[in-house]
Every structure is written in structure tokens, then in C-alpha cells.
């Protein structure tokens, strides 16, 4: 039997794929942890994978890889798609696809399978990564090709003796390092909000709590003075902030296949980190750095969402973003409150609001009144010339 690697999540779609494909192939299941999985959950997925008839199961811990290859640049760029969504799931899929295809190559697999349908973004991300990194490996997608319904999948599994509680949960939740997506019947329409109970974190704390995020060259290196790897700081911040039910919203965006999509999400740590980092940049970068970063970051987020991670322009943009962070170091104080947070201020040796030069709106120390008058006169030349010539 020819060797096949399946991207296995343990859900209905990938379970159907594992059982049906085991009839023809030597199936090796793999899941990629980009945050959100507990040890117990991984063991449960492994147990179920073997029940589906796979030959082997492997879980790849890619949390640090996910941070270093993707999340770091989303922070550098303050990326929020449509000024709202921190690309929680779409960013994960890129790293998951890369890890899966590299694993398939390492064991000499001739085929890779995934459980995506033909209606969403994930099929594009997985296929593009797979065919770019391993053009000789054939991609198999039973759910997409056969246009299967959930009931058809359940009936097939039962006929194969796999009778598990496949009833669809009221809300689908995908948890990762950079946020949790939430989908339900409300997100299939345009007018309904998600109810509070749909979100994984509920309000546990009242009042206000201050936290301090420390950045060094743009990276989140310490939380409340405790140094750790950035991905660990993100997880710890999320544990604190989620008790205030912070980071809830609904994103409306354009899918890769041309339709509109609506999804709820909860991303306390992602939103706090991005907003805190952006505030620090406002104090430490020049206005031209900020201006050019804004549109390049937007392109970076869009290309990532569209599955274009392997295009060399992404490495070019990452080089720019990395370079821009040389002076982005300091502390940002954030106040956490029920359902929201506020940015108090920053302390940085690179703060360009230095009182040695001026106090905004009050006094100038580095130029005279005549200097200001001459500067303003020349600055206005373009408009004056245009107006006089065209009157």
C-alpha cells in the first residue's frame, strides 16, 4: 500500500478521511500544535486516530516555530485584518501546512490528504503550500471531491463500526496561540451577534488590573517584569486577560475564493500585544517609518491570509519589518477591565517625545521664532504657487 500522510484534527471530516483512505493507503496521521492543545487533548486525538485505522500518529509541537516564523511579524506590523482581526486561524494554517508537508517528505509519503471542503480558505492555503514545497506529492481531498454532507460522513463511519458522538456542537471553536475563532449559526448571517456564552472565556474578574508588557527590538520579552520567550509571554498574558472576557469581536472579510465570510473570535493577548506594541512604535519611530510600515504591514497580512506565505516578497517585507524594530524597546502599561482594556502609557529610552527639544503646544527649545516663521513660509510655497498660477 502506498504511503499517505493525513492532516488529522480528530474531527468528523478528518476522521472520515482516515477511515476511508485506510482502505487503499498506508495512512500516517499528523497534527500540528500551534497553541491551544493540552497534553490530554493530544492524547485523546492520538487515541481516536488509531481507532480510525491509521498506521502511525504524530503530533508536532510548532508553537515556537509559529511565533518565530509568523506571529513575530504580525506584531512588528501591528497586523489586524480590516482593522479588526489578528489573523488567528489563517496564520496557523500556513505553519501547519509547512510542518505537514515536511513530515510527509521525511517519511517518503507519495500522498497528502486533508479534510477541507471546497467552500473555504483552508483548501487554498494547504494546497498551495503542499504543491509548492512538494510538487511530486499528490493531494487527496475526499470531502471536497465527493461533496459530502456531515450526515453522509456519519453514516459511513457508523457502517464501519465507528460510532462516536459526532453531533455538531452548537459553536465551532478553534483555539491557538494567536487567538480563538468561534463560528455558529449567528455568523452565517449578517445581522446577528454571537451570544456571550459562545465565547470560550467568560467574565471571572471585576475591577481593574494593570499589566506591563516589555518589548525589546519589537519582541514581547517580559510580562510584569518576568522575562520569558515571547510565545510564553503571549500565553501568560492571555491567561490573565481572558478572565476579563477581553478580545471579543466579529470579523467580516473577503475569502480567498471570492465570497464574504463572518467569524467570531476571542484574542485577548493578540489584541493587547498589537495595540501595546503600536503605541510604543508611535513614540519611538519616525513619521515616515510609521507611514511606510502601515501599508507594507497591510500587504503582509493580506498575502498571509491568501496563502502567499512562500512568495519571496514576504521575506522582503519581513526584512523591512525586522529592521524597523531596532529602537522599539521599552515598557507599556495596560489597564485590564471587564470586556475591554486601555493603554496607559510607555517608558522608553528611545521615546521621541524628549523634553530636550520641545513640549508639544507649549515651548520649543531647539529653534527660534524666526526659524519657525521661515520654515512655515517655505513649507507653504507649493500651495501658494499653485493657487496663484491657477487663479
CSV table of C-alpha atoms in Angstrom, one decimal:
chain,number,residue,atom,x,y,z
A,1,UNK,CA,0.0,0.0,0.0
A,2,UNK,CA,1.3,3.4,-0.9
A,3,UNK,CA,2.2,5.8,2.0
A,4,UNK,CA,-0.2,8.7,2.7
A,5,UNK,CA,0.0,11.5,5.3
A,6,UNK,CA,-3.2,12.9,6.5
A,7,UNK,CA,-3.6,16.3,8.3
A,8,UNK,CA,-5.6,14.9,11.2
A,9,UNK,CA,-7.5,17.1,13.7
A,10,UNK,CA,-9.7,14.4,15.2
A,11,UNK,CA,-12.9,16.0,13.9
A,12,UNK,CA,-15.6,14.4,11.7
A,13,UNK,CA,-14.1,15.4,8.3
A,14,UNK,CA,-10.6,14.1,9.0
A,15,UNK,CA,-11.9,11.0,10.7
A,16,UNK,CA,-13.9,10.2,7.6
A,17,UNK,CA,-10.8,10.7,5.5
A,18,UNK,CA,-8.7,8.5,7.8
A,19,UNK,CA,-11.1,5.6,7.8
A,20,UNK,CA,-11.9,5.7,4.0
A,21,UNK,CA,-8.4,6.2,2.9
A,22,UNK,CA,-7.0,3.4,5.1
A,23,UNK,CA,-8.8,1.0,2.7
A,24,UNK,CA,-6.3,2.0,-0.1
A,25,UNK,CA,-3.3,3.6,1.6
A,26,UNK,CA,-0.8,3.2,4.4
A,27,UNK,CA,-2.1,6.2,6.4
A,28,UNK,CA,0.0,8.2,8.7
A,29,UNK,CA,-1.8,10.8,10.7
A,30,UNK,CA,-0.2,14.1,11.9
A,31,UNK,CA,-1.5,17.1,13.8
A,32,UNK,CA,0.4,20.3,14.4
A,33,UNK,CA,0.1,22.1,17.7
A,34,UNK,CA,0.3,25.9,17.1
A,35,UNK,CA,-1.1,26.6,20.6
A,36,UNK,CA,-4.2,25.7,22.4
A,37,UNK,CA,-3.8,22.0,22.8
A,38,UNK,CA,-3.3,20.4,26.2
A,39,UNK,CA,-1.4,17.2,26.7
A,40,UNK,CA,-4.7,15.4,27.5
A,41,UNK,CA,-6.3,16.6,24.3
A,42,UNK,CA,-3.3,15.5,22.2
A,43,UNK,CA,-3.5,12.0,23.8
A,44,UNK,CA,-7.3,11.9,23.0
A,45,UNK,CA,-6.6,12.8,19.4
A,46,UNK,CA,-4.0,10.1,19.1
A,47,UNK,CA,-6.3,7.5,20.6
A,48,UNK,CA,-9.0,8.4,18.1
A,49,UNK,CA,-6.6,8.4,15.2
A,50,UNK,CA,-5.7,4.7,15.9
A,51,UNK,CA,-9.4,3.9,16.1
A,52,UNK,CA,-9.7,5.2,12.5
A,53,UNK,CA,-7.2,2.7,11.3
A,54,UNK,CA,-4.1,4.8,10.8
A,55,UNK,CA,-0.7,3.1,10.9
A,56,UNK,CA,1.0,5.9,12.9
A,57,UNK,CA,0.1,9.2,14.6
A,58,UNK,CA,2.5,12.1,15.2
A,59,UNK,CA,1.9,15.4,17.0
A,60,UNK,CA,4.3,18.2,16.0
A,61,UNK,CA,4.9,21.0,18.6
A,62,UNK,CA,5.2,24.1,16.4
A,63,UNK,CA,4.2,26.8,18.9
A,64,UNK,CA,7.7,28.4,18.9
A,65,UNK,CA,8.0,27.9,15.2
A,66,UNK,CA,4.6,29.6,14.7
A,67,UNK,CA,5.8,32.6,16.8
A,68,UNK,CA,9.2,32.9,15.1
A,69,UNK,CA,8.0,32.5,11.5
A,70,UNK,CA,4.7,34.3,11.6
A,71,UNK,CA,3.4,35.8,14.8
A,72,UNK,CA,6.6,37.9,15.4
A,73,UNK,CA,6.0,39.7,12.1
A,74,UNK,CA,2.3,40.2,12.8
A,75,UNK,CA,3.3,42.0,15.9
A,76,UNK,CA,6.0,44.0,14.2
A,77,UNK,CA,3.4,45.0,11.6
A,78,UNK,CA,0.6,45.6,14.1
A,79,UNK,CA,-1.5,43.5,11.6
A,80,UNK,CA,-5.2,43.5,12.1
A,81,UNK,CA,-7.1,42.5,9.0
A,82,UNK,CA,-9.8,45.1,8.2
A,83,UNK,CA,-8.6,46.9,11.3
A,84,UNK,CA,-10.2,44.1,13.4
A,85,UNK,CA,-8.9,40.5,13.1
A,86,UNK,CA,-5.4,39.4,14.2
A,87,UNK,CA,-5.4,36.6,11.6
A,88,UNK,CA,-5.7,33.9,14.4
A,89,UNK,CA,-6.6,30.9,12.3
A,90,UNK,CA,-5.3,31.8,8.8
A,91,UNK,CA,-1.8,32.4,10.2
A,92,UNK,CA,-1.8,29.0,11.9
A,93,UNK,CA,-2.8,27.1,8.8
A,94,UNK,CA,0.4,28.3,7.0
A,95,UNK,CA,2.7,26.8,9.6
A,96,UNK,CA,0.6,23.7,9.9
A,97,UNK,CA,0.8,23.1,6.2
A,98,UNK,CA,4.5,23.6,6.1
A,99,UNK,CA,5.1,21.2,9.0
A,100,UNK,CA,2.8,18.6,7.5
A,101,UNK,CA,4.4,18.6,4.1
A,102,UNK,CA,7.9,18.5,5.6
A,103,UNK,CA,6.8,15.5,7.7
A,104,UNK,CA,5.4,13.8,4.6
A,105,UNK,CA,8.7,14.3,2.7
A,106,UNK,CA,10.7,12.9,5.7
A,107,UNK,CA,8.8,9.6,5.7
A,108,UNK,CA,8.7,9.2,1.9
A,109,UNK,CA,4.9,9.7,1.5
A,110,UNK,CA,3.6,9.8,-2.0
A,111,UNK,CA,0.2,11.4,-1.0
A,112,UNK,CA,-1.1,14.0,1.4
A,113,UNK,CA,-4.7,14.3,2.4
A,114,UNK,CA,-6.7,17.0,4.2
A,115,UNK,CA,-10.3,17.4,5.1
A,116,UNK,CA,-11.1,20.8,3.7
A,117,UNK,CA,-14.3,21.5,1.8
A,118,UNK,CA,-14.4,23.3,-1.5
A,119,UNK,CA,-16.0,26.4,0.0
A,120,UNK,CA,-13.4,27.8,2.4
A,121,UNK,CA,-9.9,29.3,2.6
A,122,UNK,CA,-8.1,26.4,4.1
A,123,UNK,CA,-8.2,24.3,0.9
A,124,UNK,CA,-6.2,27.1,-0.8
A,125,UNK,CA,-3.6,27.5,1.9
A,126,UNK,CA,-3.0,23.8,2.2
A,127,UNK,CA,-2.9,23.0,-1.5
A,128,UNK,CA,-0.6,26.0,-2.3
A,129,UNK,CA,1.9,25.1,0.4
A,130,UNK,CA,1.8,21.4,-0.5
A,131,UNK,CA,2.2,21.8,-4.2
A,132,UNK,CA,5.0,24.4,-3.8
A,133,UNK,CA,7.1,22.5,-1.4
A,134,UNK,CA,6.5,19.0,-2.7
A,135,UNK,CA,5.2,19.2,-6.3
A,136,UNK,CA,5.7,15.4,-6.6
A,137,UNK,CA,3.3,14.5,-3.8
A,138,UNK,CA,-0.3,14.1,-4.9
A,139,UNK,CA,-3.0,15.9,-2.8
A,140,UNK,CA,-6.2,14.0,-1.9
A,141,UNK,CA,-9.3,15.7,-0.6
A,142,UNK,CA,-12.2,13.3,-0.2
A,143,UNK,CA,-14.7,15.8,1.4
A,144,UNK,CA,-14.1,18.4,-1.3
A,145,UNK,CA,-14.1,15.9,-4.2
A,146,UNK,CA,-17.2,14.0,-3.1
A,147,UNK,CA,-19.1,17.0,-1.8
A,148,UNK,CA,-20.1,15.1,1.3
A,149,UNK,CA,-22.6,16.2,3.9
A,150,UNK,CA,-22.0,15.7,7.6
A,151,UNK,CA,-24.7,13.1,7.7
A,152,UNK,CA,-23.2,11.1,4.9
A,153,UNK,CA,-19.9,11.1,6.7
A,154,UNK,CA,-21.5,10.0,10.0
A,155,UNK,CA,-23.5,7.2,8.2
A,156,UNK,CA,-20.3,5.9,6.6
A,157,UNK,CA,-18.4,5.9,9.9
A,158,UNK,CA,-21.2,4.0,11.6
A,159,UNK,CA,-21.2,1.5,8.8
A,160,UNK,CA,-17.5,0.9,9.5
A,161,UNK,CA,-18.2,0.4,13.2
A,162,UNK,CA,-17.0,3.9,14.3
A,163,UNK,CA,-20.0,5.1,16.3
A,164,UNK,CA,-18.9,8.2,18.2
A,165,UNK,CA,-20.8,11.3,19.3
A,166,UNK,CA,-20.4,13.2,16.0
A,167,UNK,CA,-23.2,15.6,16.7
A,168,UNK,CA,-22.1,19.0,15.6
A,169,UNK,CA,-21.5,21.4,18.5
A,170,UNK,CA,-23.6,24.5,18.6
A,171,UNK,CA,-20.4,26.5,18.2
A,172,UNK,CA,-17.2,25.5,16.4
A,173,UNK,CA,-14.1,26.7,18.3
A,174,UNK,CA,-10.6,26.7,17.0
A,175,UNK,CA,-8.1,27.7,19.7
A,176,UNK,CA,-4.4,28.7,19.1
A,177,UNK,CA,-1.6,30.8,20.3
A,178,UNK,CA,-2.8,33.9,18.5
A,179,UNK,CA,-6.5,33.7,19.3
A,180,UNK,CA,-9.6,31.5,19.1
A,181,UNK,CA,-12.2,31.6,16.3
A,182,UNK,CA,-15.8,31.0,17.1
A,183,UNK,CA,-18.4,30.1,14.5
A,184,UNK,CA,-22.1,29.4,14.8
A,185,UNK,CA,-25.5,29.9,13.2
A,186,UNK,CA,-25.3,33.6,14.0
A,187,UNK,CA,-22.1,34.1,12.0
A,188,UNK,CA,-23.8,32.6,8.9
A,189,UNK,CA,-26.0,35.7,8.7
A,190,UNK,CA,-25.2,39.4,8.7
A,191,UNK,CA,-27.4,40.8,11.4
A,192,UNK,CA,-26.9,38.6,14.5
A,193,UNK,CA,-24.3,38.9,17.2
A,194,UNK,CA,-22.7,35.9,18.9
A,195,UNK,CA,-24.2,35.4,22.4
A,196,UNK,CA,-21.8,35.8,25.3
A,197,UNK,CA,-21.8,32.1,26.1
A,198,UNK,CA,-20.5,31.3,22.7
A,199,UNK,CA,-17.1,32.6,23.6
A,200,UNK,CA,-14.7,30.2,25.4
A,201,UNK,CA,-13.7,32.7,28.1
A,202,UNK,CA,-16.3,34.1,30.5
A,203,UNK,CA,-16.1,37.1,32.8
A,204,UNK,CA,-14.4,36.0,36.0
A,205,UNK,CA,-12.9,39.3,37.3
A,206,UNK,CA,-14.3,42.7,38.0
A,207,UNK,CA,-12.5,46.0,38.7
A,208,UNK,CA,-9.2,46.8,37.1
A,209,UNK,CA,-5.8,45.2,36.9
A,210,UNK,CA,-2.6,46.7,35.4
A,211,UNK,CA,-0.1,44.7,33.4
A,212,UNK,CA,3.3,45.8,32.0
A,213,UNK,CA,4.5,44.5,28.6
A,214,UNK,CA,8.2,44.8,28.0
A,215,UNK,CA,9.4,44.9,24.4
A,216,UNK,CA,13.0,44.7,23.2
A,217,UNK,CA,13.6,45.4,19.5
A,218,UNK,CA,9.9,44.9,19.0
A,219,UNK,CA,9.6,41.5,20.6
A,220,UNK,CA,7.5,40.8,23.7
A,221,UNK,CA,10.3,39.7,26.1
A,222,UNK,CA,8.7,40.2,29.6
A,223,UNK,CA,5.3,40.3,31.3
A,224,UNK,CA,5.1,42.2,34.6
A,225,UNK,CA,8.9,42.1,34.8
A,226,UNK,CA,9.1,38.4,34.3
A,227,UNK,CA,11.3,37.5,31.3
A,228,UNK,CA,10.4,34.6,29.1
A,229,UNK,CA,10.1,33.5,25.5
A,230,UNK,CA,7.6,35.7,23.6
A,231,UNK,CA,5.3,32.8,22.9
A,232,UNK,CA,5.2,32.0,26.6
A,233,UNK,CA,4.5,35.7,27.5
A,234,UNK,CA,1.6,35.7,25.0
A,235,UNK,CA,0.1,32.6,26.6
A,236,UNK,CA,0.5,34.0,30.1
A,237,UNK,CA,-1.0,37.3,29.1
A,238,UNK,CA,-3.9,35.5,27.6
A,239,UNK,CA,-4.5,33.6,30.8
A,240,UNK,CA,-4.7,36.9,32.7
A,241,UNK,CA,-6.7,38.9,30.3
A,242,UNK,CA,-9.2,36.2,29.3
A,243,UNK,CA,-10.6,36.3,32.9
A,244,UNK,CA,-11.8,39.8,32.0
A,245,UNK,CA,-13.5,38.4,28.8
A,246,UNK,CA,-11.3,40.8,26.7
A,247,UNK,CA,-10.8,40.5,23.0
A,248,UNK,CA,-14.2,39.5,21.7
A,249,UNK,CA,-15.3,40.7,18.2
A,250,UNK,CA,-16.7,39.5,14.9
A,251,UNK,CA,-14.7,39.8,11.7
A,252,UNK,CA,-16.2,40.3,8.3
A,253,UNK,CA,-13.8,39.8,5.4
A,254,UNK,CA,-13.3,38.6,1.9
A,255,UNK,CA,-12.5,34.9,1.5
A,256,UNK,CA,-9.8,33.8,-1.0
A,257,UNK,CA,-12.5,32.2,-3.2
A,258,UNK,CA,-14.3,35.5,-3.6
A,259,UNK,CA,-17.2,35.3,-1.0
A,260,UNK,CA,-17.8,37.3,2.1
A,261,UNK,CA,-17.1,35.5,5.4
A,262,UNK,CA,-18.1,36.3,9.0
A,263,UNK,CA,-16.5,34.8,12.1
A,264,UNK,CA,-16.4,35.5,15.8
A,265,UNK,CA,-13.1,35.5,17.6
A,266,UNK,CA,-11.6,35.9,21.1
A,267,UNK,CA,-8.0,37.1,21.1
A,268,UNK,CA,-7.2,38.9,24.3
A,269,UNK,CA,-3.4,38.5,24.2
A,270,UNK,CA,-3.1,39.2,20.5
A,271,UNK,CA,-5.1,42.5,20.6
A,272,UNK,CA,-3.4,43.7,23.7
A,273,UNK,CA,0.1,42.9,22.4
A,274,UNK,CA,-0.6,44.5,19.0
A,275,UNK,CA,-2.1,47.7,20.5
A,276,UNK,CA,0.7,48.0,23.1
A,277,UNK,CA,3.4,47.4,20.5
A,278,UNK,CA,1.8,50.0,18.2
A,279,UNK,CA,1.7,52.6,21.0
A,280,UNK,CA,5.4,52.0,21.7
A,281,UNK,CA,6.1,52.5,18.0
A,282,UNK,CA,4.3,55.8,17.9
A,283,UNK,CA,6.8,57.1,20.5
A,284,UNK,CA,9.9,55.5,19.0
A,285,UNK,CA,9.6,55.6,15.2
A,286,UNK,CA,9.8,58.5,12.8
A,287,UNK,CA,6.6,59.5,11.0
A,288,UNK,CA,8.0,58.1,7.7
A,289,UNK,CA,8.8,54.8,9.3
A,290,UNK,CA,5.2,54.7,10.7
A,291,UNK,CA,3.7,55.7,7.3
A,292,UNK,CA,5.5,53.1,5.2
A,293,UNK,CA,5.1,50.4,7.8
A,294,UNK,CA,1.4,50.8,7.7
A,295,UNK,CA,0.8,49.9,4.1
A,296,UNK,CA,3.6,47.2,4.0
A,297,UNK,CA,2.1,45.6,7.0
A,298,UNK,CA,-1.3,45.6,5.4
A,299,UNK,CA,0.1,43.8,2.3
A,300,UNK,CA,1.9,41.3,4.6
A,301,UNK,CA,-1.3,40.4,6.4
A,302,UNK,CA,-3.3,40.2,3.2
A,303,UNK,CA,-0.7,37.9,1.5
A,304,UNK,CA,-0.5,35.7,4.6
A,305,UNK,CA,-4.3,35.4,4.7
A,306,UNK,CA,-4.4,34.5,1.0
A,307,UNK,CA,-1.9,31.7,1.4
A,308,UNK,CA,1.0,33.5,-0.3
A,309,UNK,CA,3.5,33.0,2.5
A,310,UNK,CA,6.1,31.3,0.3
A,311,UNK,CA,6.3,34.2,-2.1
A,312,UNK,CA,9.7,35.9,-1.8
A,313,UNK,CA,8.0,39.3,-1.3
A,314,UNK,CA,7.1,38.0,2.2
A,315,UNK,CA,10.8,37.6,3.1
A,316,UNK,CA,11.5,41.1,1.7
A,317,UNK,CA,8.7,42.6,3.8
A,318,UNK,CA,9.8,40.7,6.9
A,319,UNK,CA,13.3,42.1,6.4
A,320,UNK,CA,11.9,45.6,6.4
A,321,UNK,CA,9.7,45.0,9.5
A,322,UNK,CA,12.7,43.5,11.3
A,323,UNK,CA,14.8,46.5,10.5
A,324,UNK,CA,12.1,48.9,11.7
A,325,UNK,CA,12.2,47.4,15.2
A,326,UNK,CA,15.8,48.5,16.2
A,327,UNK,CA,14.6,51.2,18.6
A,328,UNK,CA,11.2,49.7,19.6
A,329,UNK,CA,12.2,48.9,23.2
A,330,UNK,CA,10.5,49.8,26.4
A,331,UNK,CA,7.6,49.2,28.8
A,332,UNK,CA,3.9,49.6,28.0
A,333,UNK,CA,1.4,49.8,30.9
A,334,UNK,CA,-2.1,48.4,30.1
A,335,UNK,CA,-5.2,48.5,32.3
A,336,UNK,CA,-7.4,45.4,32.0
A,337,UNK,CA,-11.1,45.9,32.7
A,338,UNK,CA,-14.3,43.8,32.1
A,339,UNK,CA,-14.6,43.3,28.4
A,340,UNK,CA,-12.0,45.9,27.4
A,341,UNK,CA,-8.6,47.3,28.1
A,342,UNK,CA,-6.9,50.7,27.9
A,343,UNK,CA,-3.3,51.7,27.2
A,344,UNK,CA,-1.9,53.9,30.0
A,345,UNK,CA,1.4,54.9,28.5
A,346,UNK,CA,5.0,53.9,27.8
A,347,UNK,CA,8.5,54.3,29.3
A,348,UNK,CA,11.4,54.0,26.8
A,349,UNK,CA,14.9,55.3,26.4
A,350,UNK,CA,14.1,55.8,22.7
A,351,UNK,CA,11.0,58.0,23.3
A,352,UNK,CA,11.0,60.7,20.7
A,353,UNK,CA,8.8,62.9,22.9
A,354,UNK,CA,12.0,64.0,24.6
A,355,UNK,CA,11.6,67.2,26.6
A,356,UNK,CA,15.1,68.2,25.5
A,357,UNK,CA,13.7,69.5,22.2
A,358,UNK,CA,10.2,70.8,22.9
A,359,UNK,CA,7.0,70.4,24.8
A,360,UNK,CA,4.1,70.0,22.3
A,361,UNK,CA,1.9,73.0,22.1
A,362,UNK,CA,3.8,74.9,24.9
A,363,UNK,CA,7.5,75.6,24.3
A,364,UNK,CA,10.4,75.0,21.8
A,365,UNK,CA,14.0,74.7,22.9
A,366,UNK,CA,15.7,73.7,19.6
A,367,UNK,CA,14.6,76.5,17.3
A,368,UNK,CA,13.7,80.2,17.4
A,369,UNK,CA,10.5,82.1,16.5
A,370,UNK,CA,12.2,83.3,13.3
A,371,UNK,CA,13.2,79.8,12.4
A,372,UNK,CA,9.6,78.7,12.7
A,373,UNK,CA,8.3,81.6,10.6
A,374,UNK,CA,10.8,80.9,7.8
A,375,UNK,CA,10.0,77.1,7.9
A,376,UNK,CA,6.3,77.8,7.6
A,377,UNK,CA,6.8,80.2,4.8
A,378,UNK,CA,8.8,77.8,2.7
A,379,UNK,CA,6.5,74.9,3.6
A,380,UNK,CA,3.6,76.8,2.2
A,381,UNK,CA,5.3,77.7,-1.1
A,382,UNK,CA,3.8,74.8,-3.1
A,383,UNK,CA,0.2,75.7,-2.2
A,384,UNK,CA,0.8,79.4,-2.7
A,385,UNK,CA,2.4,78.9,-6.2
A,386,UNK,CA,-0.4,76.5,-7.3
A,387,UNK,CA,-3.1,78.9,-6.2
A,388,UNK,CA,-1.6,82.0,-7.8
A,389,UNK,CA,-0.8,80.2,-11.1
A,390,UNK,CA,-4.3,78.7,-11.4
A,391,UNK,CA,-6.3,81.7,-10.4
